[in-house]
Amino acid sequence: MTASTDFAALSGADRDAIERRCAALIDRLASHHAVMREALCYALLGGGKRLRAVACLWTHDFVGGRSRDAALDAAAAVECIHAYSLVHDDLPCMDDDEVRRGRPSTHVRFGEATAVLAGDALLTLAFDILAGLPKRHQGLSAATALETVAVLSAAAGTGGLVGGQARDLEAEGMRGAGVGDVERVHTDKTARLIAAAMELGAIVGGADAGVRGRIREAGLLAGRAFQIVDDLLDIGSGKETLGKTPGKDVKKSKLTYPSVVGAERSREEVRSLVERSRAALGGTGAGTDAGPLHAMIDFIADRAA
Ligand code: GRG
């Protein structure tokens, strides 16, 4: 078995549960606006690896949490943020990509204005879901819900996704960028959301601050590995496998890990980050089975799409 088949087999039922939860959470908005609802469904459902959501659920289990249903909501909230970032990232004013998850990007299918609004709605829905945690899940306190909001908003805002995207756009065509520059972009635009997904699972699962800190560290390291692999896939894959247009990084002179240090050193860095991420998890002392999270980290390094 490869890391990909391991992860696929282990995560199948959870990915189905995440899909159903995302659909149910959108359904609550059914009466609001028909086209917006269709665009939200298109952007959020029926595609994607659900890596961040699975990371949230498995971290909840890893810390010995007993609130899996609430963790499913938190996982869906993370997927909303992720889906919004992809919808906006594909827009002509950003990365300008017409294909996502093997089908037309949201703005190609619905038009730019609807895509912008769908992204905005997904961003808003994420925090609506988290704010609703105490109401929907007995035993989950308002203070815990507030912590999830704080962690996810920090990962989504200017200190995370949005700031990372701004740096990424600024860095296009930049000369003389170094490893530090690309690591900052990768951390902010990709790793912080993956780390937040895991931390949300830990918060809902009732982990203490020390465990949460080490989980965040493991998530940041795994997230950086994920983005380097993404960079490597962009130069070595076909459109069918990738589900989006390959070769765009070179075409747009993007700042990527391979463009700074070359492909071989990038692969070495992935191996090192994965080892350090596994070690950070190992040190949590949470006492439960780290196997699924290790399988996820291995999948991050070995994935083909
Ligand atoms: C605020 C206007 C505005 C825009 C924000 C935040 C943002 C735009 C873009 C985020 C940047 C981004 C898309 C980072 C790349 C992260 C990445 C590799 C995404 C692909 O993740 P996968 O492979 O996707 O997990 P699937 O389709 O499997 O869910």
Coordinates of C-alpha atoms and ligand atoms in Angstrom, one line a residue:
M1 CA 0.0 0.0 0.0
T2 CA 1.2 3.5 -0.8
A3 CA 0.7 6.5 1.6
S4 CA -2.1 7.7 -0.8
T5 CA -4.0 4.4 -0.7
D6 CA -3.5 4.2 3.1
F7 CA -5.0 7.7 3.5
A8 CA -7.8 7.1 1.1
A9 CA -8.8 3.8 2.8
L10 CA -8.5 5.3 6.3
S11 CA -10.4 8.5 5.5
G12 CA -13.2 7.3 3.2
A13 CA -16.0 7.2 5.8
D14 CA -14.9 10.5 7.4
R15 CA -14.7 12.2 4.0
D16 CA -18.3 11.1 3.3
A17 CA -19.4 12.3 6.7
I18 CA -17.7 15.7 6.1
E19 CA -19.4 16.0 2.7
R20 CA -22.8 15.3 4.3
R21 CA -22.2 17.8 7.0
C22 CA -21.1 20.5 4.6
A23 CA -24.3 19.8 2.5
A24 CA -26.5 20.0 5.6
L25 CA -25.0 23.3 6.7
I26 CA -25.6 24.8 3.3
D27 CA -29.1 23.5 3.3
R28 CA -29.9 25.7 6.2
L29 CA -29.4 28.7 3.9
A30 CA -31.7 27.3 1.2
S31 CA -34.3 30.0 1.6
H32 CA -31.8 32.8 1.2
H33 CA -30.9 33.0 -2.5
A34 CA -31.2 30.3 -5.1
V35 CA -28.2 31.1 -7.3
M36 CA -26.0 31.8 -4.4
R37 CA -26.9 28.5 -2.9
E38 CA -26.1 26.7 -6.2
A39 CA -22.7 28.5 -6.3
L40 CA -21.9 27.6 -2.7
C41 CA -22.8 24.0 -3.4
Y42 CA -20.6 24.0 -6.5
A43 CA -17.6 25.5 -4.7
L44 CA -17.9 23.5 -1.5
L45 CA -19.3 20.1 -2.4
G46 CA -18.3 17.2 -4.6
G47 CA -14.6 17.5 -4.8
G48 CA -11.4 18.0 -3.0
K49 CA -9.3 15.8 -0.8
R50 CA -10.9 17.1 2.4
L51 CA -7.4 17.0 3.9
R52 CA -7.9 19.9 6.3
A53 CA -11.3 18.6 7.5
V54 CA -9.9 15.1 8.1
A55 CA -6.9 16.6 9.9
C56 CA -9.4 18.4 12.2
L57 CA -11.4 15.2 12.9
W58 CA -8.4 13.0 13.4
T59 CA -6.7 15.5 15.8
H60 CA -9.9 15.5 17.8
D61 CA -9.7 11.7 18.0
F62 CA -6.0 11.8 18.7
V63 CA -6.4 14.0 21.8
G64 CA -9.1 11.7 23.1
G65 CA -12.0 14.0 22.3
R66 CA -15.6 12.9 22.8
S67 CA -17.3 15.6 20.8
R68 CA -17.0 14.1 17.3
D69 CA -20.2 15.6 16.1
A70 CA -19.0 19.1 17.1
A71 CA -15.6 18.3 15.5
L72 CA -17.5 17.6 12.2
D73 CA -19.0 21.1 12.3
A74 CA -15.5 22.6 13.0
A75 CA -14.1 20.5 10.1
A76 CA -16.9 21.8 7.8
A77 CA -16.0 25.4 8.9
V78 CA -12.4 24.8 7.9
E79 CA -13.5 23.5 4.5
C80 CA -15.6 26.6 4.0
I81 CA -12.6 28.8 4.5
H82 CA -10.5 26.6 2.2
A83 CA -13.2 26.5 -0.5
Y84 CA -13.5 30.3 -0.3
S85 CA -9.8 30.7 -0.7
L86 CA -9.8 28.5 -3.9
V87 CA -12.7 30.4 -5.4
H88 CA -11.0 33.8 -4.9
D89 CA -7.6 32.4 -5.8
D90 CA -8.9 31.3 -9.2
L91 CA -10.4 34.7 -10.1
P92 CA -8.8 36.6 -13.1
C93 CA -7.5 39.3 -10.7
M94 CA -5.6 36.7 -8.6
D95 CA -4.2 33.4 -10.1
D96 CA -6.6 33.4 -13.1
D97 CA -7.3 29.7 -13.3
E98 CA -10.2 28.4 -15.3
V99 CA -10.0 24.8 -14.0
R100 CA -10.4 23.6 -10.4
R101 CA -10.9 20.1 -9.1
G102 CA -11.1 18.9 -12.7
R103 CA -14.0 21.2 -13.7
P104 CA -14.6 24.8 -14.6
S105 CA -13.7 27.2 -11.7
T106 CA -16.6 28.9 -9.9
H107 CA -16.2 32.2 -11.8
V108 CA -16.2 30.4 -15.1
R109 CA -19.4 28.6 -14.2
F110 CA -21.3 31.4 -12.5
G111 CA -19.5 34.6 -13.5
E112 CA -17.1 36.7 -11.5
A113 CA -19.5 38.7 -9.3
T114 CA -21.3 35.5 -8.1
A115 CA -17.9 33.8 -7.5
V116 CA -16.7 36.8 -5.4
L117 CA -20.0 36.7 -3.4
A118 CA -19.8 32.9 -3.1
G119 CA -16.3 33.2 -1.6
D120 CA -17.6 35.9 0.8
A121 CA -20.5 33.8 1.8
L122 CA -18.3 30.7 2.5
L123 CA -16.0 32.9 4.6
T124 CA -19.0 34.1 6.6
L125 CA -20.6 30.7 6.8
A126 CA -17.4 29.3 8.5
F127 CA -17.8 31.7 11.4
D128 CA -21.5 31.2 11.6
I129 CA -20.9 27.5 12.0
L130 CA -18.4 28.0 14.8
A131 CA -20.5 30.6 16.6
G132 CA -23.4 28.1 16.5
L133 CA -21.4 25.3 18.1
P134 CA -22.7 25.7 21.7
K135 CA -26.3 25.9 20.4
R136 CA -25.9 22.8 18.3
H137 CA -23.8 20.7 20.6
Q138 CA -24.6 20.2 24.2
G139 CA -21.6 20.4 26.5
L140 CA -19.6 22.6 24.1
S141 CA -19.2 25.9 25.9
A142 CA -19.4 29.4 24.4
A143 CA -15.7 29.9 25.6
T144 CA -14.6 26.9 23.6
A145 CA -16.5 28.2 20.5
L146 CA -14.9 31.6 20.9
E147 CA -11.4 29.9 20.9
T148 CA -12.2 28.2 17.7
V149 CA -13.3 31.5 16.2
A150 CA -10.0 33.2 17.3
V151 CA -7.8 30.4 15.9
L152 CA -9.6 30.2 12.6
S153 CA -9.8 33.9 12.0
A154 CA -6.1 34.3 12.8
A155 CA -5.3 31.7 10.2
A156 CA -7.6 33.2 7.6
G157 CA -6.8 36.9 8.0
T158 CA -3.8 39.1 7.2
G159 CA -1.5 37.0 9.4
G160 CA -2.5 33.9 7.4
L161 CA -4.2 33.2 4.2
V162 CA -4.9 36.7 3.1
G163 CA -1.5 38.0 4.0
G164 CA 0.2 35.0 2.4
Q165 CA -1.8 35.5 -0.8
A166 CA -0.7 39.2 -0.8
R167 CA 2.9 38.3 -0.4
D168 CA 2.6 35.5 -3.1
L169 CA 1.2 38.0 -5.6
E170 CA 3.9 40.6 -4.7
A171 CA 6.6 38.0 -5.2
E172 CA 5.6 37.2 -8.8
G173 CA 8.7 37.8 -10.9
M174 CA 10.7 39.0 -7.9
R175 CA 14.4 38.6 -8.3
G176 CA 16.8 37.5 -5.6
A177 CA 14.1 36.0 -3.3
G178 CA 15.5 33.6 -0.8
V179 CA 14.4 30.5 1.2
G180 CA 13.1 32.8 4.0
D181 CA 10.8 34.6 1.6
V182 CA 9.3 31.5 0.2
E183 CA 8.9 29.9 3.6
R184 CA 7.0 32.9 4.8
V185 CA 4.6 32.8 1.9
H186 CA 4.1 29.0 2.4
T187 CA 3.5 29.3 6.1
D188 CA 1.0 32.1 5.8
K189 CA -1.0 31.0 2.7
T190 CA -1.1 27.3 3.3
A191 CA 0.4 26.0 6.6
R192 CA -1.5 28.2 9.0
L193 CA -4.9 26.9 7.8
I194 CA -3.7 23.3 8.1
A195 CA -2.4 24.0 11.6
A196 CA -5.6 25.7 12.5
A197 CA -7.6 22.8 11.3
M198 CA -5.7 20.5 13.6
E199 CA -5.9 23.0 16.5
L200 CA -9.7 23.3 16.1
G201 CA -9.9 19.5 16.5
A202 CA -7.7 19.7 19.6
I203 CA -9.8 22.6 21.1
V204 CA -13.1 20.8 20.5
G205 CA -11.5 17.6 21.8
G206 CA -10.6 19.4 25.0
A207 CA -6.8 19.4 24.7
D208 CA -4.8 21.6 27.1
A209 CA -2.6 24.5 25.9
G210 CA 0.6 22.5 25.9
V211 CA -0.8 19.8 23.6
R212 CA -2.4 22.4 21.4
G213 CA 0.9 24.1 21.0
R214 CA 2.7 21.0 19.8
I215 CA -0.2 20.1 17.5
R216 CA 0.0 23.6 16.0
E217 CA 3.7 23.0 15.4
A218 CA 3.1 19.6 13.8
G219 CA 0.4 21.2 11.6
L220 CA 2.7 24.1 10.5
L221 CA 5.5 21.7 9.5
A222 CA 3.1 19.4 7.7
G223 CA 1.5 22.4 6.0
R224 CA 4.8 23.7 4.7
A225 CA 5.6 20.2 3.3
F226 CA 2.1 20.2 1.7
Q227 CA 2.9 23.5 -0.2
I228 CA 6.3 22.4 -1.3
V229 CA 4.8 19.2 -2.7
D230 CA 2.1 21.4 -4.4
D231 CA 5.0 23.4 -6.0
L232 CA 6.7 20.2 -7.2
L233 CA 3.4 18.8 -8.6
D234 CA 2.9 22.0 -10.6
I235 CA 6.1 21.3 -12.5
G236 CA 5.7 17.5 -12.8
S237 CA 2.1 16.7 -13.4
G238 CA -0.6 16.6 -16.1
K239 CA -3.9 18.5 -16.0
E240 CA -5.9 15.2 -15.6
T241 CA -4.0 14.2 -12.4
L242 CA -3.8 17.7 -11.0
G243 CA -7.4 18.8 -11.6
K244 CA -6.1 22.3 -12.4
T245 CA -3.7 23.8 -15.0
P246 CA -0.1 22.6 -14.4
G247 CA 3.0 24.6 -15.2
K248 CA 1.4 27.9 -14.1
D249 CA 4.0 28.7 -11.5
V250 CA 6.8 28.9 -14.0
K251 CA 4.7 30.7 -16.6
K252 CA 3.8 33.4 -14.0
S253 CA 7.3 33.4 -12.5
K254 CA 5.8 32.5 -9.1
L255 CA 8.0 32.3 -6.1
T256 CA 8.1 28.5 -5.3
Y257 CA 10.4 26.3 -3.3
P258 CA 11.9 24.6 -6.4
S259 CA 12.4 27.9 -8.1
V260 CA 14.6 29.0 -5.2
V261 CA 16.5 25.8 -4.2
G262 CA 15.8 23.3 -7.1
A263 CA 13.6 20.2 -7.1
E264 CA 16.1 17.8 -5.4
R265 CA 16.6 20.1 -2.3
S266 CA 12.8 20.7 -2.2
R267 CA 12.2 17.0 -1.9
E268 CA 14.8 16.8 0.9
E269 CA 13.1 19.6 2.7
V270 CA 9.7 17.8 2.4
R271 CA 11.3 14.7 4.0
S272 CA 12.8 16.8 6.8
L273 CA 9.5 18.6 7.5
V274 CA 7.5 15.4 7.6
E275 CA 9.9 13.8 10.1
R276 CA 9.8 16.9 12.3
S277 CA 6.0 17.1 12.1
R278 CA 5.7 13.4 13.1
A279 CA 8.2 14.1 16.0
A280 CA 6.2 17.1 17.2
L281 CA 3.0 14.9 17.3
G282 CA 4.9 12.2 19.1
G283 CA 5.8 14.6 21.8
T284 CA 2.2 15.5 22.6
G285 CA 1.8 12.7 25.2
A286 CA -1.9 12.7 24.3
G287 CA -1.7 9.0 24.8
T288 CA -3.9 7.9 21.9
D289 CA -3.2 6.3 18.5
A290 CA -1.2 8.7 16.3
G291 CA -1.4 6.2 13.4
P292 CA -4.1 8.0 11.4
L293 CA -2.4 11.4 11.7
H294 CA 1.0 9.8 10.7
A295 CA -0.8 8.3 7.7
M296 CA -2.1 11.8 6.8
I297 CA 1.4 13.3 7.1
D298 CA 2.9 10.6 4.9
F299 CA 0.1 11.2 2.4
I300 CA 1.0 14.9 2.3
A301 CA 4.6 14.0 1.3
D302 CA 3.6 11.3 -1.3
R303 CA 0.4 12.6 -2.8
A304 CA 0.2 12.8 -6.6
A305 CA -2.6 15.5 -6.7
Ligands
GRG1 C1 -9.1 37.7 0.3 C2 -9.6 38.4 -2.1 C3 -9.0 37.4 -1.2 C4 -8.5 36.3 -1.7 C5 -7.9 35.3 -0.8 C6 -6.7 33.4 0.6 C7 -6.6 33.3 -0.9 C8 -7.4 34.3 -1.7 C9 -6.0 32.4 -1.5 C10 -5.3 31.3 -0.8 C11 -4.1 30.8 -1.4 C12 -4.1 29.5 -1.8 C13 -5.1 29.0 -2.8 C14 -3.1 28.7 -1.4 C15 -2.8 27.4 -1.9 C16 -3.1 26.3 -1.0 C17 -3.3 25.1 -1.8 C18 -2.2 24.3 -2.2 C19 -4.6 24.7 -2.1 C20 -5.0 23.5 -2.7 O1 -5.4 22.6 -1.6 P1 -5.8 21.1 -1.9 O2 -4.8 20.4 -2.8 O3 -7.2 21.3 -2.6 O4 -6.1 20.5 -0.6 P2 -8.5 20.3 -2.7 O5 -9.1 20.6 -4.0 O6 -8.0 18.9 -2.6 O7 -9.3 20.7 -1.6

